[in-house]
Amino acid sequence: MNLKDIVASLDAEIVFLSNDCEIIHAYTGDLLSLVMKNAKNDSIWITVQNHVNIIAVASLVGIRAIILCDDLNFPSETVEKAKSEGISLIKSRDNAFVVSGKIYQLGIR
């Protein structure tokens, strides 16, 4: 499913869109080492982490987009790093559990 369709289904806000890529997998988690171990290439990452290190992890793993939950905001440093690495950033008012359930219902695993 392409990223714009996912965002529309979630009623979420695009903070930065690198490209409207195909998302095949999803991963929910806040511990960076577990994300590096378990997330897959072409994933969307659901988290409450917003610091700049999430961009390095996403780039290393091949994560294409990050959804920040609980109506939190990305710091400008994180947004700038995402732009340079081509990682899309999305913001949701919902918590990670709700966002994960919605993405699961879309058939993304």
XYZ file of N, CA and C in Angstrom:
327
model
N 0.857 -1.164 0.000
C 0.000 0.000 0.000
C 0.905 1.229 0.000
N 0.525 2.255 -0.754
C 1.394 3.428 -0.788
C 1.179 4.312 0.443
N 2.181 5.086 0.760
C 2.235 5.848 1.994
C 1.096 6.852 2.105
N 0.774 7.552 1.032
C -0.313 8.535 1.095
C -1.648 7.889 1.440
N -1.895 6.690 0.935
C -3.137 5.986 1.271
C -3.163 5.595 2.740
N -2.023 5.191 3.269
C -1.938 4.846 4.689
C -2.237 6.074 5.538
N -1.609 7.183 5.212
C -1.807 8.420 5.975
C -3.267 8.846 5.934
N -3.891 8.759 4.770
C -5.306 9.118 4.652
C -6.183 8.198 5.497
N -5.875 6.912 5.517
C -6.642 5.957 6.313
C -6.518 6.224 7.810
N -5.383 6.758 8.218
C -5.143 7.032 9.628
C -5.642 8.402 10.060
N -6.037 9.225 9.093
C -6.370 10.618 9.387
C -5.204 11.281 10.118
N -4.013 11.050 9.593
C -2.781 11.570 10.187
C -2.283 12.769 9.386
N -1.237 13.387 9.884
C -0.665 14.581 9.266
C 0.725 14.280 8.723
N 0.973 14.645 7.492
C 2.307 14.503 6.911
C 3.150 15.688 7.352
N 4.246 15.400 8.022
C 5.199 16.431 8.427
C 6.221 16.631 7.315
N 6.697 15.522 6.752
C 7.611 15.544 5.606
C 7.369 14.288 4.786
N 7.164 14.463 3.499
C 6.970 13.325 2.595
C 8.151 13.261 1.648
N 8.966 12.237 1.802
C 10.102 12.036 0.916
C 9.611 11.610 -0.462
N 8.771 10.574 -0.484
C 8.098 10.137 -1.707
C 6.946 9.219 -1.323
N 6.045 9.037 -2.222
C 4.868 8.205 -1.954
C 5.214 6.754 -2.252
N 6.047 6.193 -1.396
C 6.592 4.859 -1.618
C 5.606 3.769 -1.209
N 5.929 2.569 -1.612
C 5.149 1.385 -1.239
C 5.628 0.908 0.136
N 4.684 0.740 1.052
C 4.979 0.230 2.386
C 4.513 -1.216 2.443
N 5.420 -2.103 2.817
C 5.117 -3.535 2.836
C 4.952 -4.059 4.260
N 5.727 -3.498 5.198
C 5.728 -3.990 6.573
C 5.512 -2.827 7.540
N 5.234 -3.180 8.798
C 5.131 -2.189 9.866
C 5.813 -2.728 11.107
N 6.293 -1.811 11.935
C 6.889 -2.205 13.206
C 6.517 -1.155 14.244
N 6.105 -1.614 15.415
C 5.779 -0.725 16.525
C 6.779 -0.962 17.640
N 7.427 0.093 18.078
C 8.366 -0.043 19.181
C 9.130 1.238 19.424
N 9.645 1.350 20.651
C 10.357 2.557 21.052
C 11.814 2.300 21.429
N 12.174 1.059 21.599
C 13.554 0.717 21.954
C 14.358 0.553 20.659
N 15.290 1.455 20.431
C 15.993 1.512 19.149
C 16.695 0.213 18.797
N 17.274 -0.454 19.770
C 17.973 -1.707 19.475
C 17.005 -2.781 18.973
N 15.801 -2.815 19.507
C 14.812 -3.788 19.019
C 14.316 -3.428 17.629
N 14.192 -2.149 17.346
C 13.808 -1.723 15.995
C 14.874 -2.168 14.999
N 16.133 -1.954 15.351
C 17.223 -2.372 14.461
C 17.226 -3.882 14.253
N 16.869 -4.622 15.269
C 16.869 -6.083 15.185
C 15.655 -6.625 14.429
N 14.487 -6.021 14.612
C 13.240 -6.640 14.160
C 12.521 -5.969 12.990
N 12.720 -4.698 12.787
C 12.015 -4.019 11.690
C 12.589 -4.474 10.351
N 11.759 -4.414 9.333
C 12.156 -4.871 7.999
C 12.273 -3.698 7.029
N 12.960 -3.951 5.951
C 13.077 -2.995 4.866
C 11.682 -2.647 4.333
N 11.501 -1.431 3.873
C 10.230 -0.938 3.321
C 9.104 -0.956 4.358
N 9.480 -0.628 5.601
C 8.522 -0.595 6.706
C 8.079 0.825 7.026
N 6.991 0.889 7.787
C 6.575 2.097 8.470
C 6.750 1.813 9.953
N 7.362 2.745 10.678
C 7.694 2.552 12.083
C 6.772 3.407 12.925
N 6.101 2.777 13.874
C 5.148 3.438 14.767
C 5.837 3.586 16.121
N 5.935 4.831 16.627
C 6.716 5.085 17.832
C 6.281 6.370 18.524
N 6.819 6.580 19.728
C 6.701 7.868 20.409
C 8.074 8.534 20.531
N 9.093 7.900 19.974
C 10.431 8.498 19.964
C 10.479 9.577 18.875
N 11.042 10.727 19.213
C 11.092 11.803 18.232
C 12.473 12.432 18.066
N 13.471 11.928 18.772
C 14.811 12.516 18.700
C 15.504 12.127 17.392
N 16.557 12.807 17.083
C 17.228 12.670 15.794
C 17.774 11.263 15.550
N 18.070 10.507 16.587
C 18.623 9.160 16.406
C 17.657 8.207 15.698
N 16.369 8.498 15.720
C 15.420 7.616 15.030
C 15.656 7.624 13.524
N 16.171 8.714 13.009
C 16.430 8.802 11.564
C 17.607 7.898 11.200
N 18.626 7.877 12.027
C 19.764 6.986 11.772
C 19.321 5.527 11.793
N 18.485 5.163 12.760
C 17.984 3.796 12.845
C 17.145 3.462 11.611
N 16.242 4.349 11.249
C 15.391 4.113 10.083
C 16.220 3.945 8.819
N 17.221 4.777 8.651
C 18.082 4.697 7.473
C 18.863 3.383 7.446
N 19.367 2.973 8.590
C 20.123 1.726 8.703
C 19.268 0.512 8.336
N 18.032 0.506 8.801
C 17.144 -0.647 8.613
C 16.461 -0.651 7.244
N 16.256 0.521 6.672
C 15.499 0.613 5.425
C 14.046 0.972 5.658
N 13.773 1.556 6.815
C 12.427 2.043 7.135
C 12.163 3.272 6.272
N 10.996 3.309 5.663
C 10.676 4.389 4.726
C 9.943 5.560 5.366
N 9.227 5.296 6.487
C 8.444 6.347 7.125
C 8.324 6.065 8.610
N 8.182 7.144 9.383
C 8.008 7.049 10.827
C 6.722 7.769 11.199
N 5.881 7.084 11.980
C 4.669 7.706 12.510
C 4.904 8.011 13.982
N 4.824 9.274 14.331
C 4.953 9.711 15.712
C 3.553 9.809 16.311
N 3.331 9.104 17.394
C 1.992 8.986 17.992
C 1.788 9.959 19.156
N 0.583 9.923 19.712
C 0.209 10.705 20.900
C 0.292 12.208 20.689
N 0.109 12.662 19.458
C 0.120 14.085 19.117
C 1.421 14.785 19.514
N 2.508 14.013 19.541
C 3.820 14.583 19.814
C 4.357 15.244 18.547
N 5.365 16.072 18.702
C 5.956 16.780 17.572
C 7.401 16.342 17.346
N 7.817 16.379 16.084
C 9.210 16.132 15.739
C 9.996 17.426 15.930
N 11.140 17.381 16.609
C 11.995 18.567 16.686
C 12.528 18.919 15.289
N 12.862 20.188 15.108
C 13.343 20.636 13.792
C 14.596 19.889 13.365
N 15.458 19.538 14.304
C 16.674 18.782 13.982
C 16.323 17.418 13.370
N 15.292 16.779 13.899
C 14.857 15.478 13.377
C 14.272 15.625 11.988
N 13.482 16.664 11.780
C 12.875 16.900 10.459
C 13.962 17.151 9.421
N 14.945 17.969 9.764
C 16.028 18.265 8.822
C 16.830 17.013 8.479
N 17.106 16.184 9.469
C 17.842 14.940 9.219
C 17.013 13.990 8.358
N 15.702 13.931 8.594
C 14.811 13.089 7.784
C 14.833 13.537 6.328
N 14.827 14.824 6.108
C 14.883 15.349 4.735
C 16.172 14.923 4.044
N 17.286 15.004 4.768
C 18.566 14.643 4.146
C 18.689 13.144 3.895
N 17.992 12.325 4.680
C 18.049 10.866 4.533
C 16.885 10.293 3.726
N 15.898 11.118 3.391
C 14.758 10.643 2.605
C 13.791 9.760 3.390
N 13.621 10.050 4.679
C 12.702 9.308 5.534
C 11.467 10.174 5.755
N 10.292 9.674 5.396
C 9.055 10.426 5.580
C 8.638 10.437 7.044
N 8.052 11.562 7.473
C 7.606 11.719 8.855
C 6.111 12.020 8.890
N 5.407 11.291 9.734
C 3.959 11.437 9.873
C 3.652 11.609 11.353
N 2.607 12.345 11.641
C 2.193 12.608 13.017
C 0.747 12.158 13.180
N 0.461 11.478 14.307
C -0.899 11.017 14.595
C -1.321 11.450 15.997
N -2.594 11.778 16.139
C -3.146 12.090 17.464
C -3.348 10.819 18.287
N -3.506 9.686 17.603
C -3.774 8.417 18.279
C -2.523 7.867 18.956
N -2.743 6.958 19.917
C -1.604 6.302 20.545
C -1.097 5.161 19.656
N 0.048 4.616 20.011
C 0.694 3.599 19.176
C -0.157 2.344 19.027
N -0.896 1.973 20.052
C -1.755 0.796 19.988
C -2.841 0.975 18.927
N -3.490 2.124 18.936
C -4.560 2.392 17.969
C -4.000 2.470 16.552
N -2.898 3.182 16.376
C -2.278 3.294 15.045
C -1.867 1.917 14.534
N -1.280 1.115 15.391
C -0.872 -0.239 14.995
C -2.071 -1.064 14.544
N -3.160 -0.977 15.284
C -4.372 -1.709 14.913
C -4.928 -1.270 13.579
N -4.934 0.025 13.332
C -5.438 0.551 12.049
C -4.566 0.071 10.889
N -3.264 0.081 11.081
C -2.356 -0.368 10.021
C -2.500 -1.866 9.807
N -2.692 -2.609 10.863
C -2.914 -4.056 10.752
C -4.184 -4.332 9.940
N -5.216 -3.549 10.189
C -6.467 -3.719 9.440
C -6.303 -3.410 7.956
N -5.302 -2.633 7.617
C -5.015 -2.328 6.205
C -4.297 -3.494 5.514
N -3.910 -4.503 6.285
C -3.232 -5.660 5.719
C -1.722 -5.546 5.714
N -1.199 -4.546 6.382
C 0.250 -4.368 6.453
C 0.750 -5.077 7.704
N 1.727 -5.927 7.530
C 2.230 -6.712 8.661
C 3.676 -6.388 8.876
